[in-house]
Coordinates of C-alpha atoms in Angstrom, one line a residue:
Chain A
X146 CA 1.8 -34.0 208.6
X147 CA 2.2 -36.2 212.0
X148 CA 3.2 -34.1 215.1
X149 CA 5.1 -36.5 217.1
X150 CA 7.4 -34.6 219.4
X151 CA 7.3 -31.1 221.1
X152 CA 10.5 -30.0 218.9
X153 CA 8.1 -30.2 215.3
X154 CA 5.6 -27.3 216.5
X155 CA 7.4 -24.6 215.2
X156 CA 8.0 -25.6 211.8
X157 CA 4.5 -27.2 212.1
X158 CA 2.9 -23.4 212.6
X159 CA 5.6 -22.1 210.1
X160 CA 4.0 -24.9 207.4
X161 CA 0.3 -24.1 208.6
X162 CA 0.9 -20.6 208.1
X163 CA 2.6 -21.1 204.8
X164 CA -0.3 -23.2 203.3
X165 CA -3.1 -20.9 204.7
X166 CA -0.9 -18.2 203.0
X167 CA -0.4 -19.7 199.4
X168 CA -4.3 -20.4 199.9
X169 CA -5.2 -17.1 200.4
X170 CA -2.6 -15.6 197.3
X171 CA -4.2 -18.1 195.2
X172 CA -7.2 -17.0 195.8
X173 CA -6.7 -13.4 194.9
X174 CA -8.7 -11.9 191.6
X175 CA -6.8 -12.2 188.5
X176 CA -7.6 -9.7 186.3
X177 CA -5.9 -11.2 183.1
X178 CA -7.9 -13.4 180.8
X179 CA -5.6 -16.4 181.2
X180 CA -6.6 -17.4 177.5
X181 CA -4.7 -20.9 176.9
X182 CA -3.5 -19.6 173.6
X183 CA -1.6 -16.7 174.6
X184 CA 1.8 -15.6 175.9
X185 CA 2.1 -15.7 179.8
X186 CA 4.7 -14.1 181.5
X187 CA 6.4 -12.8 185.1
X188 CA 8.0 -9.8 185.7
X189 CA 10.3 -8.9 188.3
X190 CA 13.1 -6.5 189.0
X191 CA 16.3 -5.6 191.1
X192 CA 15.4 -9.2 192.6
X193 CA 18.8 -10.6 194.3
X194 CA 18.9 -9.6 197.8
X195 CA 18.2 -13.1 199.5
X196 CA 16.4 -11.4 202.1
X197 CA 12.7 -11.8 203.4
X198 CA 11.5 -9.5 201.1
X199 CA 12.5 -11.0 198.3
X200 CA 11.2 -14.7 199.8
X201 CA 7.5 -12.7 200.1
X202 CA 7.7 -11.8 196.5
X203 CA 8.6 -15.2 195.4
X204 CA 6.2 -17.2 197.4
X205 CA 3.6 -14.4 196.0
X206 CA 4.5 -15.3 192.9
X207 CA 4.5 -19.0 193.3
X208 CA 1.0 -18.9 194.8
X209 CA -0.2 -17.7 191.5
X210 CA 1.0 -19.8 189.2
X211 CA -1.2 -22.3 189.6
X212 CA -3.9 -20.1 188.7
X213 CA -1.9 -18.0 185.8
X214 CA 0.7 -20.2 184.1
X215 CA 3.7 -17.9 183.0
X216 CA 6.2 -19.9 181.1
X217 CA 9.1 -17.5 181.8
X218 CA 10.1 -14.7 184.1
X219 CA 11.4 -11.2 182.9
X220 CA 14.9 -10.4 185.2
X221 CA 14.8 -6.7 185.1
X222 CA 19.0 -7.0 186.5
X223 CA 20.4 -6.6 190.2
X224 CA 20.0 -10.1 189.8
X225 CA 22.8 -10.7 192.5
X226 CA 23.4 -8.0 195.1
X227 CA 26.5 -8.0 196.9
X228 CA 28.7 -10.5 195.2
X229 CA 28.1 -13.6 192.9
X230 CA 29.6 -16.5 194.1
X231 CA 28.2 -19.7 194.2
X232 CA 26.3 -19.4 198.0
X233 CA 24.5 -15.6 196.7
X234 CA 23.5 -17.7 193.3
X235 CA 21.9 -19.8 195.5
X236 CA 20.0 -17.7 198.0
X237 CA 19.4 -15.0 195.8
X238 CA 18.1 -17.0 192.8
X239 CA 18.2 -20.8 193.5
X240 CA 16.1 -20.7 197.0
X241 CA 13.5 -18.0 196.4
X242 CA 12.6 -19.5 193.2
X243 CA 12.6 -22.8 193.7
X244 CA 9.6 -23.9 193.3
X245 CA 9.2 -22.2 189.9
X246 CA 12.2 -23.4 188.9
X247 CA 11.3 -26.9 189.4
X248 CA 8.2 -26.2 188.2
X249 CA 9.7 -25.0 184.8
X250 CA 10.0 -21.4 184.3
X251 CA 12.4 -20.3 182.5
X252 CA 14.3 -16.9 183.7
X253 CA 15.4 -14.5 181.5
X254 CA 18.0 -12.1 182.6
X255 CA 19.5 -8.6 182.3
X256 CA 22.5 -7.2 184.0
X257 CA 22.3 -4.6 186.2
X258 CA 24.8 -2.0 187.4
X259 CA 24.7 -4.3 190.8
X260 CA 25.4 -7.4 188.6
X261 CA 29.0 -9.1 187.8
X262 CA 28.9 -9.2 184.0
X263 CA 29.9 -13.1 183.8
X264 CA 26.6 -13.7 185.4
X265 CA 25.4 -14.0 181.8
X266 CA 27.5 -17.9 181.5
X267 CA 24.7 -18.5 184.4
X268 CA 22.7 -21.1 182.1
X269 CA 19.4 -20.6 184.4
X270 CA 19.6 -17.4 183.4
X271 CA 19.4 -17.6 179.8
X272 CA 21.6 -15.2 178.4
X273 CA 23.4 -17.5 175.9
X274 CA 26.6 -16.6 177.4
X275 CA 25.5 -12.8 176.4
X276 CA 25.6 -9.4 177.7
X277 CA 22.8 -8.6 175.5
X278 CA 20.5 -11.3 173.2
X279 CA 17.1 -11.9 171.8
X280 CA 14.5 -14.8 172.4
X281 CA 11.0 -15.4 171.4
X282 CA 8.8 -18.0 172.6
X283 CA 7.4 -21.3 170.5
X284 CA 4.2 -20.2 168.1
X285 CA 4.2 -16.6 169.9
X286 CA 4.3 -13.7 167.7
X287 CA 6.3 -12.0 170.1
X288 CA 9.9 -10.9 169.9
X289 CA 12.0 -10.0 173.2
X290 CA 15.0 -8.3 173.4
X291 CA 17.5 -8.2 176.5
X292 CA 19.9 -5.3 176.4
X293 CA 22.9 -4.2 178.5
X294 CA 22.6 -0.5 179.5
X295 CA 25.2 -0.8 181.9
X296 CA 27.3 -0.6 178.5
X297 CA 25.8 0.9 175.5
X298 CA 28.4 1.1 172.8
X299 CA 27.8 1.3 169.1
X300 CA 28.3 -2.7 168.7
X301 CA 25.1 -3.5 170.6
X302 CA 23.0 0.2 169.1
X303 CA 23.5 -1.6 165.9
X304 CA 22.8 -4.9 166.8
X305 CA 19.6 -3.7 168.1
X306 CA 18.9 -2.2 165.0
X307 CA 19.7 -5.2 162.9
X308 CA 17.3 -7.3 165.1
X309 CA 14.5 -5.2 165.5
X310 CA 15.0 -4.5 161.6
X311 CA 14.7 -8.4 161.0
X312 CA 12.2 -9.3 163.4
X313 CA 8.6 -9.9 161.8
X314 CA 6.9 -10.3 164.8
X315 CA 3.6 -8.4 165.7
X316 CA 5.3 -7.6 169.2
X317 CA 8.7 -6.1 170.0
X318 CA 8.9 -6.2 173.9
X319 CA 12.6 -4.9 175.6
X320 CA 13.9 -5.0 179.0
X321 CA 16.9 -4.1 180.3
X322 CA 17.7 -2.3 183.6
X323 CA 18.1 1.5 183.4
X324 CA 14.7 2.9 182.4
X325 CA 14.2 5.7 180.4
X326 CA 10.9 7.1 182.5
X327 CA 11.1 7.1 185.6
X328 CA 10.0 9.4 188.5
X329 CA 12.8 8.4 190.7
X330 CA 13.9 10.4 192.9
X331 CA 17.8 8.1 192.9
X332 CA 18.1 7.5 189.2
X333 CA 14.8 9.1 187.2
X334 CA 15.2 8.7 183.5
X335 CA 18.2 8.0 182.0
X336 CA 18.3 10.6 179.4
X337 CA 21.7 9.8 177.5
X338 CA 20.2 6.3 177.0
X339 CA 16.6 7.6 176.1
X340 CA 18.4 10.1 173.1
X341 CA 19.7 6.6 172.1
X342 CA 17.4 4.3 172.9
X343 CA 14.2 5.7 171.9
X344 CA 14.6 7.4 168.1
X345 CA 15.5 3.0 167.5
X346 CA 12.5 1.8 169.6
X347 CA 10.4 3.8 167.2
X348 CA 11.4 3.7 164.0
X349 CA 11.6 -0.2 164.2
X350 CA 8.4 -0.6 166.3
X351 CA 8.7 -1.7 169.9
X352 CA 6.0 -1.8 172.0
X353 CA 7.1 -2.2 175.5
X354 CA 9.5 -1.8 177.8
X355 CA 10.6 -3.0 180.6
X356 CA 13.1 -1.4 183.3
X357 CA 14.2 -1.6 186.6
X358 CA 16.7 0.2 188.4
X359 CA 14.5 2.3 190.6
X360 CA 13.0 0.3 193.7
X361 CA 9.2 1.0 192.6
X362 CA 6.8 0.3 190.5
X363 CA 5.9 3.1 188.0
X364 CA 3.3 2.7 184.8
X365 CA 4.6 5.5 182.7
X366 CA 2.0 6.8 180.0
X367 CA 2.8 5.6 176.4
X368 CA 5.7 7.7 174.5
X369 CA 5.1 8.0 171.4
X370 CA 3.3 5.0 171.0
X371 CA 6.1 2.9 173.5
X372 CA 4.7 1.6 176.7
X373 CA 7.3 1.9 179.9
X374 CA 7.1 0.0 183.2
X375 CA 9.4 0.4 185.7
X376 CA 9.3 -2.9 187.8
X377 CA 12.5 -2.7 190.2
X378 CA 10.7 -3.9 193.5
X379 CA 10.9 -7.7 193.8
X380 CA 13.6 -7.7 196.4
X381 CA 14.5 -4.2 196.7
X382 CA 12.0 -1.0 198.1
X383 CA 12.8 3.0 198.1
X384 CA 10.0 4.4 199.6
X385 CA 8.6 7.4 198.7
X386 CA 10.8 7.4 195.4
X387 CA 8.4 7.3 192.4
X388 CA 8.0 11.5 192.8
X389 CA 5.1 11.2 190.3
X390 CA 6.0 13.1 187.1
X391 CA 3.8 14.5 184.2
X392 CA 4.1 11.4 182.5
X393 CA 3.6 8.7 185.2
X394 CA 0.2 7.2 184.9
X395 CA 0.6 5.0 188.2
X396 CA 2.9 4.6 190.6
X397 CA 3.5 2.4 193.7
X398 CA 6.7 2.6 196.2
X399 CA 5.3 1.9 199.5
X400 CA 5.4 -1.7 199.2
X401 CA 7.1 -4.6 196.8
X402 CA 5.8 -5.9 194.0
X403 CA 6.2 -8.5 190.5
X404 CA 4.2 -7.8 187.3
X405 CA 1.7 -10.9 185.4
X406 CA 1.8 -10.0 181.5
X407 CA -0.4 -11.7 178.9
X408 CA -0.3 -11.0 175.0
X409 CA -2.6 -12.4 173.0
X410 CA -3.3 -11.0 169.3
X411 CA -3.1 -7.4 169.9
X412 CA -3.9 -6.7 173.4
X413 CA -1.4 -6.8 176.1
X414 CA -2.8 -7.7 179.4
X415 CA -1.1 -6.2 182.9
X416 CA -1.2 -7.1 186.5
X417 CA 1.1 -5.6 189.1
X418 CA 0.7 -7.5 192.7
X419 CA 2.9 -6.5 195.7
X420 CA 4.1 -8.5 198.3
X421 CA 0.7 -8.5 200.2
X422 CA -1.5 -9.6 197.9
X423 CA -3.2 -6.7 196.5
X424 CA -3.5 -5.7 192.9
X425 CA -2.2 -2.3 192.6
X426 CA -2.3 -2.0 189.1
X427 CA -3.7 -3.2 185.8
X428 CA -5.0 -3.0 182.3
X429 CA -5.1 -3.5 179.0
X430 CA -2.6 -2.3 176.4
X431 CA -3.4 -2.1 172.5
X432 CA -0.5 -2.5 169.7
X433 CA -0.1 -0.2 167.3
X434 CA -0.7 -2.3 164.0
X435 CA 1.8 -0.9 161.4
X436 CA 1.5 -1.4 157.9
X437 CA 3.3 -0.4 155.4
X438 CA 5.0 1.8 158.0
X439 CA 1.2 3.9 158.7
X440 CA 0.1 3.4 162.1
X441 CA -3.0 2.5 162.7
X442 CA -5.3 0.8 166.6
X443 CA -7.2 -2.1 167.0
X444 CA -10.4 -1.8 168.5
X445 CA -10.2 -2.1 172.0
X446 CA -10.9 -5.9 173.3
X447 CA -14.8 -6.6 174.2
X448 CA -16.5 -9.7 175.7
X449 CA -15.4 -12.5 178.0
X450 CA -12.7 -10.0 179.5
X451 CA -12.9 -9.5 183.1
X452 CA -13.0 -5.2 184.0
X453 CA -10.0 -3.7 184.3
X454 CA -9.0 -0.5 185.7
X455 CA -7.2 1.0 183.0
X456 CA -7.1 0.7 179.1
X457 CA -3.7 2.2 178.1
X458 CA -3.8 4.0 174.2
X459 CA -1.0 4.5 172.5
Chain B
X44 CA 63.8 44.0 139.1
X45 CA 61.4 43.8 135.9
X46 CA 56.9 44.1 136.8
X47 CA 57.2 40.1 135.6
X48 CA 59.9 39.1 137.8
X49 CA 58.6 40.8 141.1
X50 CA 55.3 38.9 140.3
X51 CA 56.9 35.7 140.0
X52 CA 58.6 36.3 143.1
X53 CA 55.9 37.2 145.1
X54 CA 53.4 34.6 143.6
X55 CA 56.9 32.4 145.2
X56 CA 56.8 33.1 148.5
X57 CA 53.0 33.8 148.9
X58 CA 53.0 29.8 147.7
X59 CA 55.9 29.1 150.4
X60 CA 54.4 30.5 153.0
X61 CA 50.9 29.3 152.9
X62 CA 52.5 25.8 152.6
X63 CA 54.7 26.0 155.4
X64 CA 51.0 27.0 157.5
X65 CA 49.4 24.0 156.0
X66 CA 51.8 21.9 157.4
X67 CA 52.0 23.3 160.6
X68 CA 48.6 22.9 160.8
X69 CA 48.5 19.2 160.4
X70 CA 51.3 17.5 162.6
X71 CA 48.7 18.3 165.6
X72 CA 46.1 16.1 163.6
X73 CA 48.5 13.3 162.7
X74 CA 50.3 13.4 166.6
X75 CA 46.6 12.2 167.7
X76 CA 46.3 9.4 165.5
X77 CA 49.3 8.4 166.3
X78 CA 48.6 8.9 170.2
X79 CA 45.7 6.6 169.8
X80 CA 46.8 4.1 167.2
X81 CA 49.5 3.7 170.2
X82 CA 47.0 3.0 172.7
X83 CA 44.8 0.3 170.2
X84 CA 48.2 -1.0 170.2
X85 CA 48.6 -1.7 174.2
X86 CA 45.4 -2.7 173.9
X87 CA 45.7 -5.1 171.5
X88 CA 49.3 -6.4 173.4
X89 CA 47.1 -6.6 176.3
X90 CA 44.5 -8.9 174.3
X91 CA 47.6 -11.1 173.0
X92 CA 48.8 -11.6 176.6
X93 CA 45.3 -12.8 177.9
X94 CA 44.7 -15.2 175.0
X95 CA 48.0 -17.1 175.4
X96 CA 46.9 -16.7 179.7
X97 CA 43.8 -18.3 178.9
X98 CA 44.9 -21.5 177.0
X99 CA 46.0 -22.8 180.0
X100 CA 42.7 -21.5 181.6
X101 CA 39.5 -23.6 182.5
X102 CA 36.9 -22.0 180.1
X103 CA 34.3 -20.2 181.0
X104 CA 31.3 -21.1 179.1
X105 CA 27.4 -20.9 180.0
X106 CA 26.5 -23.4 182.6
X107 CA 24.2 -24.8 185.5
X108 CA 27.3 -24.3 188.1
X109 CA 28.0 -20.9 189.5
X110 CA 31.3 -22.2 190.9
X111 CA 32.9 -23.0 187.3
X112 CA 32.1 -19.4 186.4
X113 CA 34.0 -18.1 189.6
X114 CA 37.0 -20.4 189.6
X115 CA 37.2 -19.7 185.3
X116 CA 37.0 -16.2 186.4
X117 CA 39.5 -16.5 189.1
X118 CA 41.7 -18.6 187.7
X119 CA 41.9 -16.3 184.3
X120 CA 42.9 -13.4 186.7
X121 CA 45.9 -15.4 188.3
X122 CA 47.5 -16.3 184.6
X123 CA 47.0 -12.6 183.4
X124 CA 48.2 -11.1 186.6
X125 CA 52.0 -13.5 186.6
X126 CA 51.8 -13.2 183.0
X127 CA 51.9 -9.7 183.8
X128 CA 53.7 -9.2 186.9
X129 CA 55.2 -6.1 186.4
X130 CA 52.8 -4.3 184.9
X131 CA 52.2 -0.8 186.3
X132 CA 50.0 2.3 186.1
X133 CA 50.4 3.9 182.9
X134 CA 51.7 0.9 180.9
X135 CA 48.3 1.4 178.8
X136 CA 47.5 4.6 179.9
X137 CA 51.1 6.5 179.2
X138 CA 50.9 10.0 180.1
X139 CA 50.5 11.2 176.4
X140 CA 48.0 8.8 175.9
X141 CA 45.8 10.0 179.2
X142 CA 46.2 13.6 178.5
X143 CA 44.7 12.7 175.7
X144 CA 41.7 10.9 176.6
X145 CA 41.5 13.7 179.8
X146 CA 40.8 15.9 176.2
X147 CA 38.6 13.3 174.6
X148 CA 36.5 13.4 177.6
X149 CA 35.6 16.7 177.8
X150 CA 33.0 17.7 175.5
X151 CA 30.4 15.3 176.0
X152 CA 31.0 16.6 179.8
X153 CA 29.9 20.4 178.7
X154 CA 27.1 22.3 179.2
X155 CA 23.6 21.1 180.4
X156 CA 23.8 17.7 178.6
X157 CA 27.5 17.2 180.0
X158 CA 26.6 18.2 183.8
X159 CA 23.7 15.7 183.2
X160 CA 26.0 13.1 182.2
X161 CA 28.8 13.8 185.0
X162 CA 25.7 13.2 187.6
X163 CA 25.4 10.1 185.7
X164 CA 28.7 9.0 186.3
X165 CA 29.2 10.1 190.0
X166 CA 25.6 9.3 191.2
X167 CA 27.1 5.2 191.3
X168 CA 29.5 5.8 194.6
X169 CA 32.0 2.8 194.4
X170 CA 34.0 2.2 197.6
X171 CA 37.0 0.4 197.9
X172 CA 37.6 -0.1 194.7
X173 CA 41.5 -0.2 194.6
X174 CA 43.4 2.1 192.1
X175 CA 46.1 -0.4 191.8
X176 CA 46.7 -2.3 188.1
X177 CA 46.0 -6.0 188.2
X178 CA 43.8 -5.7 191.1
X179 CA 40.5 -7.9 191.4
X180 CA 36.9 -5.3 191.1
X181 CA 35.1 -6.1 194.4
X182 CA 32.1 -7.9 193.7
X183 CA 30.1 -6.0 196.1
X184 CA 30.8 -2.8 194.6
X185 CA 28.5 -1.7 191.6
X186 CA 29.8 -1.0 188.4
X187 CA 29.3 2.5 187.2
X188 CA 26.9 3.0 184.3
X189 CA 29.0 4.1 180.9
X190 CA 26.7 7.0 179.1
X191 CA 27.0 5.9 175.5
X192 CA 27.9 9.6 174.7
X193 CA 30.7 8.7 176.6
X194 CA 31.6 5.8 175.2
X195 CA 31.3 7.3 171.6
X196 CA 33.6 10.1 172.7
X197 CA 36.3 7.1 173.4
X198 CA 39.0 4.6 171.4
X199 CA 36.3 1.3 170.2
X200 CA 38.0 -1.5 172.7
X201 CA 37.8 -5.7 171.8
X202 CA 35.1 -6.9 173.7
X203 CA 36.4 -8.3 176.7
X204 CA 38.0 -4.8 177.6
X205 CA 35.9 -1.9 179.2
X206 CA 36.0 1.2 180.4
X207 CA 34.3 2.1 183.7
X208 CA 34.5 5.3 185.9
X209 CA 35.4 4.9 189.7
X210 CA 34.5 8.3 190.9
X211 CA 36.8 10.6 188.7
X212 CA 39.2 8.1 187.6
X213 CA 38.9 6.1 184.6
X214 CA 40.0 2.7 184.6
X215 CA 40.4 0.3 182.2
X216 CA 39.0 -3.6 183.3
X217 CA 38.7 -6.7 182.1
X218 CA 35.4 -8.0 182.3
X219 CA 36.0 -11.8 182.5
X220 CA 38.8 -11.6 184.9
X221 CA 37.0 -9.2 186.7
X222 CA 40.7 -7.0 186.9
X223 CA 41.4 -3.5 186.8
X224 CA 44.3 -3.3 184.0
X225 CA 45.2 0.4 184.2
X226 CA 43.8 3.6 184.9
X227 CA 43.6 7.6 184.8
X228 CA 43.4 9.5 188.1
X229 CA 41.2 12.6 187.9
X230 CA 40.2 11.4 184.0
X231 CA 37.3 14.0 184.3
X232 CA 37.0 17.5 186.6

């Protein structure tokens, strides 16, 4: 860059800064094994407030990809805060993620209770025109299911049903935005949903889930057999919130964050990065291998994995 | 009177009388199907009237623009509200019909579960949201979460219909118009 006129030094600094930044988030330890045959993902929650928060967690996230190369981001909903018309699509989605946008990623979404419900017609957001839908990437034996929880009615109980029923993939990942755990001191668990929700989530085999709704990050320890995450600080932060329950395994609400996710074969592989660079959590999660409906573990994953601080068992 | 006659007689009127109970005892059941096959019906009407709105409508399908979405949206809200000009609280929700669903919604509001559920639908604190038929949902406002017992509790509406909560009151909107088509005041206690 050529400085030619007194006028350029501030955006000058504002680009030095910027690059030293990026240099530095790039930099940071990745903790996943970044294996070239495995699923790579971004999570990130209760994202759409257009403000400088949400800008950290994006360039964050940005910075990275070079060095871990998610395909597609998780939406966890409050996609849009405020309103949705064209300007808040673009400074609340458009801007901050620009450059993974160009770069490719796709974004998958789920409404939240902030969220105008024709939001799902918003093609980069990959609903299919849906309030709730499946996906599952190419050569990936991973299914993902997006559900609606603003609006739970018998149509899309038994649609979830019919696709987990169907699906013959070795992972069942869902998202949507109420969670089910959570330590929150605003929401907590939804419990009407969880009566629901989680009697299908077992029978048919999910393994995660993914929520956001509370402004915090919370690792909730497996229920029976389910991993939860609540991830519902990428543009939105309650501090203090996550009250820590008997079931919360980690918890972070004093700063904003996205998630990395890798699955490969039968380990699921978790980093959680807030907005200044640090790792606050991570780990490894092993499937439950069913067969012929008896549950059964893997041995956990050995060799050419870099330490992490937490093995999660189902 | 003969032993045999009295018997007949009596075997009579036992068999009169315990028919005239039965059938006391089902008009109540029958009134509430009809009550509700009544509101399917507005319903439905309502339906009818928005898909003969909508041909005229730009259509709102999945795309890269966010404007389409809002003028589809906007524009579909326009045709249903001079299609329906004189609409008016009630129209849908008739008094029978919301004392009705006032009773529908009170057992999965009871006991432990129920005051769980009621915090459910009161912790959301919409402002602004105007109680007035045809009127646009601000965008800025949230929509309130619908607990599926809730929703089980209620009439099954097409899928462009919903039923949302605004503090007490239970409206009735239409989510790709975005418009509030009736309402109950004070649905729940």
């Amino acid at each position: 860059m050529t400085l030619t006129r007194r006028q350029d030094l501030p955006r000058f600094v504002a680009a030095a800064f910027a690059l030293a930044a990026a240099a530095g988030l790039a930099a940071q330890d990745l903790t996943l094994p970044n294996r070239k045959d495995s699923v790579h993902f971004a999570v990130i929650g209760d994202s759409g407030t257009g403000n400088s928060n949400q800008m950290r967690v994006a360039q964050r996230l940005a910075a990275i990809r070079p060095k871990f190369r998610f395909d597609f981001a998780l939406m966890l909903g409050d996609n849009l805060y405020g309103s949705s018309a064209p300007r808040d699509y673009a400074s609340k989605f458009e801007k901050p993620y620009k450059p993974l946008l160009d770069g490719g990623v796709k974004f998958y979404a789920t409404l939240g209770n902030h969220d105008n419900t024709n939001e799902r017609f918003y093609k980069p957001f990959n609903m299919n025109g849906e309030r709730f839908y499946t996906f599952k990437p190419p050569n990936a034996s991973v299914r993902f299911v997006s559900l609606d929880t603003n609006y739970m009615e018998q149509d899309q109980l038994a649609w979830l049903q019919k696709e987990l029923a169907n699906s013959q993939s070795d992972w069942k990942i869902v998202f949507f935005h109420h969670p089910l755990y959570s330590s929150g001191g605003e929401h907590g668990s939804d419990l009407q949903l969880r009566e629901r929700l989680e009697p299908i989530f077992v029978k048919y085999g999910v393994d995660v889930v993914f929520s956001g709704h509370d402004h915090f990050y919370e690792r909730i320890k497996p229920q029976k057999g389910i991993l939860y995450f609540v991830s519902g600080g990428a543009g939105k932060l309650r501090k203090g919130d996550a009250l820590r329950a008997p079931f919360t395994a980690k918890a972070f609400d004093t700063g904003y964050h996205f998630m990395l996710v890798e699955v490969t074969d039968d380990t699921l592989y978790f980093q959680t990065i807030s907005d200044q660079g640090q790792t606050v959590d991570s780990g490894t999660f092993l499937r439950v291998k069913r067969n012929n409906g008896t549950a059964t573990t893997t041995k956990p994953a050995t060799g050419g994995v870099k330490p992490t601080t937490n093995t999660v068992r189902p | 009177m003969s032993l045999t006659a009295y018997i007949v007689t009596l075997t009579f009127a036992l068999t009169v009388s315990w028919s005239s109970t039965r059938a006391s005892q089902s008009q109540p059941v029958n009134r509430d199907a009809q009550i509700l096959a009544d509101f399917t019906a507005r319903v439905k009407a309502y339906v009818q009237l928005v898909d003969k709105a909508d041909a005229g409508a730009p259509p709102l399908n999945e795309t890269k623009d966010p404007a389409k979405i809002a003028v589809a949206q906007d524009a579909l809200a326009e045709r249903i509200r001079a299609a329906r000009a004189g609409a008016k609280q009630g129209d849908v929700f008739t008094p029978e019909i919301a004392k009705k669903f006032r009773s529908l919604l009170r057992p999965p509001l009871k006991g432990k579960e129920g005051a769980e559920t009621k915090e459910k639908i009161l912790e959301e604190k919409p402002k602004g949201v105007p109680r007035q038929v045809n009127a646009k949902y601000p965008e800025k406002e949230p929509l309130t979460t619908m607990p599926p017992n809730v929703l089980l509790s209620l009439p099954k509406l097409p899928e462009q219909v919903e039923y949302r909560f605004v503090g007490k009151d239970l409206i009735l909107r239409d989510a790709r118009a975005n418009i509030i088509i009736d309402y109950i005041p004070n649905a729940i206690t």
